[in-house]
Amino acid sequence: MSNTRRPAAVLALAQGHTTGQAAKQAGVSTRTILRWQDDADFRQEITDTRTELLRAAVGRLAAASTKAVDTLVDALTTEKGQARVQAAKVLLEATLALRESLDLEERIAAIEATASDSR
């Protein structure tokens, strides 16, 4: 197994790329990706990487949500800025949705860890 190419494949698959796209990005064959996907550790790496990507996205959205709230508060006192208000609403909705997704990922991981510990 090519340890230097595996992280590129993990990242590509965690980002939602197809098997073929991941193979191309990692510089390996599609068959190699399929073989790696049979390995539980490889699949776990993909899940862990996806969780980290979501955490990073939630962090960035959380930081930007302060600006979104400021925009909403500012819009309460001005008549202009409808586009800014819409952008702020979308950003806040995305923050909440990603946060919920991350919470679910963490809960599932905890359940899986508990289940594997009890085996």
PDB file of C-alpha atoms in Angstrom:
ATOM      1  CA  MET A   1       0.000   0.000   0.000  1.00  0.00           C
ATOM      2  CA  SER A   2       1.407   3.395  -0.950  1.00  0.00           C
ATOM      3  CA  ASN A   3       1.499   5.320   2.303  1.00  0.00           C
ATOM      4  CA  THR A   4       2.525   8.545   0.585  1.00  0.00           C
ATOM      5  CA  ARG A   5      -0.456   8.503  -1.790  1.00  0.00           C
ATOM      6  CA  ARG A   6      -3.069   7.254   0.635  1.00  0.00           C
ATOM      7  CA  PRO A   7      -3.606  10.634   2.428  1.00  0.00           C
ATOM      8  CA  ALA A   8      -4.403  12.307  -0.898  1.00  0.00           C
ATOM      9  CA  ALA A   9      -6.992   9.633  -1.621  1.00  0.00           C
ATOM     10  CA  VAL A  10      -8.477   9.962   1.867  1.00  0.00           C
ATOM     11  CA  LEU A  11      -8.793  13.725   1.502  1.00  0.00           C
ATOM     12  CA  ALA A  12     -10.349  13.494  -1.957  1.00  0.00           C
ATOM     13  CA  LEU A  13     -12.910  10.921  -0.832  1.00  0.00           C
ATOM     14  CA  ALA A  14     -13.662  12.885   2.358  1.00  0.00           C
ATOM     15  CA  GLN A  15     -14.353  15.921   0.186  1.00  0.00           C
ATOM     16  CA  GLY A  16     -16.899  13.929  -1.801  1.00  0.00           C
ATOM     17  CA  HIS A  17     -14.912  13.180  -4.926  1.00  0.00           C
ATOM     18  CA  THR A  18     -15.667  10.016  -6.862  1.00  0.00           C
ATOM     19  CA  THR A  19     -13.416   6.980  -6.706  1.00  0.00           C
ATOM     20  CA  GLY A  20     -12.006   7.870 -10.117  1.00  0.00           C
ATOM     21  CA  GLN A  21     -11.317  11.465  -9.121  1.00  0.00           C
ATOM     22  CA  ALA A  22      -9.674  10.346  -5.874  1.00  0.00           C
ATOM     23  CA  ALA A  23      -7.484   7.912  -7.796  1.00  0.00           C
ATOM     24  CA  LYS A  24      -6.367  10.652 -10.164  1.00  0.00           C
ATOM     25  CA  GLN A  25      -5.602  13.073  -7.308  1.00  0.00           C
ATOM     26  CA  ALA A  26      -3.657  10.409  -5.406  1.00  0.00           C
ATOM     27  CA  GLY A  27      -1.826   9.186  -8.489  1.00  0.00           C
ATOM     28  CA  VAL A  28      -3.038   5.599  -8.126  1.00  0.00           C
ATOM     29  CA  SER A  29      -5.427   3.384 -10.037  1.00  0.00           C
ATOM     30  CA  THR A  30      -9.159   3.227  -9.372  1.00  0.00           C
ATOM     31  CA  ARG A  31      -8.624  -0.420  -8.513  1.00  0.00           C
ATOM     32  CA  THR A  32      -6.210   0.629  -5.740  1.00  0.00           C
ATOM     33  CA  ILE A  33      -8.803   3.009  -4.309  1.00  0.00           C
ATOM     34  CA  LEU A  34     -11.407   0.249  -4.368  1.00  0.00           C
ATOM     35  CA  ARG A  35      -8.988  -2.112  -2.623  1.00  0.00           C
ATOM     36  CA  TRP A  36      -8.194   0.527   0.016  1.00  0.00           C
ATOM     37  CA  GLN A  37     -11.913   1.068   0.560  1.00  0.00           C
ATOM     38  CA  ASP A  38     -12.208  -2.571   1.633  1.00  0.00           C
ATOM     39  CA  ASP A  39      -9.980  -1.718   4.608  1.00  0.00           C
ATOM     40  CA  ALA A  40     -11.911  -0.570   7.706  1.00  0.00           C
ATOM     41  CA  ASP A  41      -8.996   1.649   8.808  1.00  0.00           C
ATOM     42  CA  PHE A  42      -9.025   3.450   5.464  1.00  0.00           C
ATOM     43  CA  ARG A  43     -12.784   4.034   5.689  1.00  0.00           C
ATOM     44  CA  GLN A  44     -12.307   5.345   9.229  1.00  0.00           C
ATOM     45  CA  GLU A  45      -9.616   7.739   7.997  1.00  0.00           C
ATOM     46  CA  ILE A  46     -12.105   9.089   5.450  1.00  0.00           C
ATOM     47  CA  THR A  47     -14.754   9.539   8.145  1.00  0.00           C
ATOM     48  CA  ASP A  48     -12.285  11.226  10.512  1.00  0.00           C
ATOM     49  CA  THR A  49     -11.023  13.528   7.778  1.00  0.00           C
ATOM     50  CA  ARG A  50     -14.571  14.463   6.765  1.00  0.00           C
ATOM     51  CA  THR A  51     -15.352  15.261  10.403  1.00  0.00           C
ATOM     52  CA  GLU A  52     -12.282  17.495  10.628  1.00  0.00           C
ATOM     53  CA  LEU A  53     -13.276  19.270   7.411  1.00  0.00           C
ATOM     54  CA  LEU A  54     -16.741  19.870   8.860  1.00  0.00           C
ATOM     55  CA  ARG A  55     -15.237  21.162  12.105  1.00  0.00           C
ATOM     56  CA  ALA A  56     -13.082  23.593  10.176  1.00  0.00           C
ATOM     57  CA  ALA A  57     -16.076  24.753   8.126  1.00  0.00           C
ATOM     58  CA  VAL A  58     -18.182  25.211  11.258  1.00  0.00           C
ATOM     59  CA  GLY A  59     -15.364  27.208  12.829  1.00  0.00           C
ATOM     60  CA  ARG A  60     -15.099  29.514   9.837  1.00  0.00           C
ATOM     61  CA  LEU A  61     -18.861  29.932   9.669  1.00  0.00           C
ATOM     62  CA  ALA A  62     -19.038  30.599  13.390  1.00  0.00           C
ATOM     63  CA  ALA A  63     -16.417  33.316  13.063  1.00  0.00           C
ATOM     64  CA  ALA A  64     -18.267  34.856  10.117  1.00  0.00           C
ATOM     65  CA  SER A  65     -21.634  34.578  11.854  1.00  0.00           C
ATOM     66  CA  THR A  66     -20.673  37.463  14.138  1.00  0.00           C
ATOM     67  CA  LYS A  67     -20.497  39.676  11.054  1.00  0.00           C
ATOM     68  CA  ALA A  68     -23.827  38.251   9.895  1.00  0.00           C
ATOM     69  CA  VAL A  69     -25.446  39.155  13.187  1.00  0.00           C
ATOM     70  CA  ASP A  70     -23.926  42.651  12.967  1.00  0.00           C
ATOM     71  CA  THR A  71     -25.419  42.964   9.473  1.00  0.00           C
ATOM     72  CA  LEU A  72     -28.846  41.941  10.719  1.00  0.00           C
ATOM     73  CA  VAL A  73     -28.655  44.395  13.617  1.00  0.00           C
ATOM     74  CA  ASP A  74     -27.493  47.160  11.261  1.00  0.00           C
ATOM     75  CA  ALA A  75     -30.334  46.359   8.860  1.00  0.00           C
ATOM     76  CA  LEU A  76     -32.843  46.957  11.646  1.00  0.00           C
ATOM     77  CA  THR A  77     -31.903  50.630  11.655  1.00  0.00           C
ATOM     78  CA  THR A  78     -31.380  51.224   7.945  1.00  0.00           C
ATOM     79  CA  GLU A  79     -33.625  50.715   4.968  1.00  0.00           C
ATOM     80  CA  LYS A  80     -30.883  49.624   2.577  1.00  0.00           C
ATOM     81  CA  GLY A  81     -28.954  46.427   2.538  1.00  0.00           C
ATOM     82  CA  GLN A  82     -31.540  43.805   1.614  1.00  0.00           C
ATOM     83  CA  ALA A  83     -28.851  41.742  -0.117  1.00  0.00           C
ATOM     84  CA  ARG A  84     -26.671  41.937   2.981  1.00  0.00           C
ATOM     85  CA  VAL A  85     -29.556  40.765   5.130  1.00  0.00           C
ATOM     86  CA  GLN A  86     -30.195  37.821   2.806  1.00  0.00           C
ATOM     87  CA  ALA A  87     -26.514  36.890   2.889  1.00  0.00           C
ATOM     88  CA  ALA A  88     -26.485  37.101   6.671  1.00  0.00           C
ATOM     89  CA  LYS A  89     -29.544  34.850   6.913  1.00  0.00           C
ATOM     90  CA  VAL A  90     -28.032  32.276   4.586  1.00  0.00           C
ATOM     91  CA  LEU A  91     -24.790  32.306   6.540  1.00  0.00           C
ATOM     92  CA  LEU A  92     -26.553  31.819   9.856  1.00  0.00           C
ATOM     93  CA  GLU A  93     -28.694  28.995   8.450  1.00  0.00           C
ATOM     94  CA  ALA A  94     -25.588  27.287   7.068  1.00  0.00           C
ATOM     95  CA  THR A  95     -23.837  27.625  10.418  1.00  0.00           C
ATOM     96  CA  LEU A  96     -26.713  25.930  12.204  1.00  0.00           C
ATOM     97  CA  ALA A  97     -27.019  23.170   9.621  1.00  0.00           C
ATOM     98  CA  LEU A  98     -23.305  22.366   9.708  1.00  0.00           C
ATOM     99  CA  ARG A  99     -23.281  22.474  13.494  1.00  0.00           C
ATOM    100  CA  GLU A 100     -26.128  19.949  13.599  1.00  0.00           C
ATOM    101  CA  SER A 101     -24.286  17.739  11.125  1.00  0.00           C
ATOM    102  CA  LEU A 102     -21.102  17.885  13.182  1.00  0.00           C
ATOM    103  CA  ASP A 103     -23.037  17.060  16.365  1.00  0.00           C
ATOM    104  CA  LEU A 104     -24.534  14.014  14.654  1.00  0.00           C
ATOM    105  CA  GLU A 105     -21.110  12.888  13.407  1.00  0.00           C
ATOM    106  CA  GLU A 106     -19.709  13.135  16.936  1.00  0.00           C
ATOM    107  CA  ARG A 107     -22.659  11.261  18.445  1.00  0.00           C
ATOM    108  CA  ILE A 108     -22.384   8.480  15.879  1.00  0.00           C
ATOM    109  CA  ALA A 109     -18.635   8.215  16.477  1.00  0.00           C
ATOM    110  CA  ALA A 110     -19.226   7.949  20.230  1.00  0.00           C
ATOM    111  CA  ILE A 111     -21.835   5.229  19.725  1.00  0.00           C
ATOM    112  CA  GLU A 112     -19.525   3.327  17.382  1.00  0.00           C
ATOM    113  CA  ALA A 113     -16.640   3.632  19.847  1.00  0.00           C
ATOM    114  CA  THR A 114     -18.827   2.329  22.668  1.00  0.00           C
ATOM    115  CA  ALA A 115     -20.038  -0.558  20.500  1.00  0.00           C
ATOM    116  CA  SER A 116     -16.501  -1.539  19.478  1.00  0.00           C
ATOM    117  CA  ASP A 117     -15.283  -1.330  23.096  1.00  0.00           C
ATOM    118  CA  SER A 118     -17.999  -3.716  24.230  1.00  0.00           C
ATOM    119  CA  ARG A 119     -16.956  -6.380  21.671  1.00  0.00           C
TER     120      ARG A 119
END
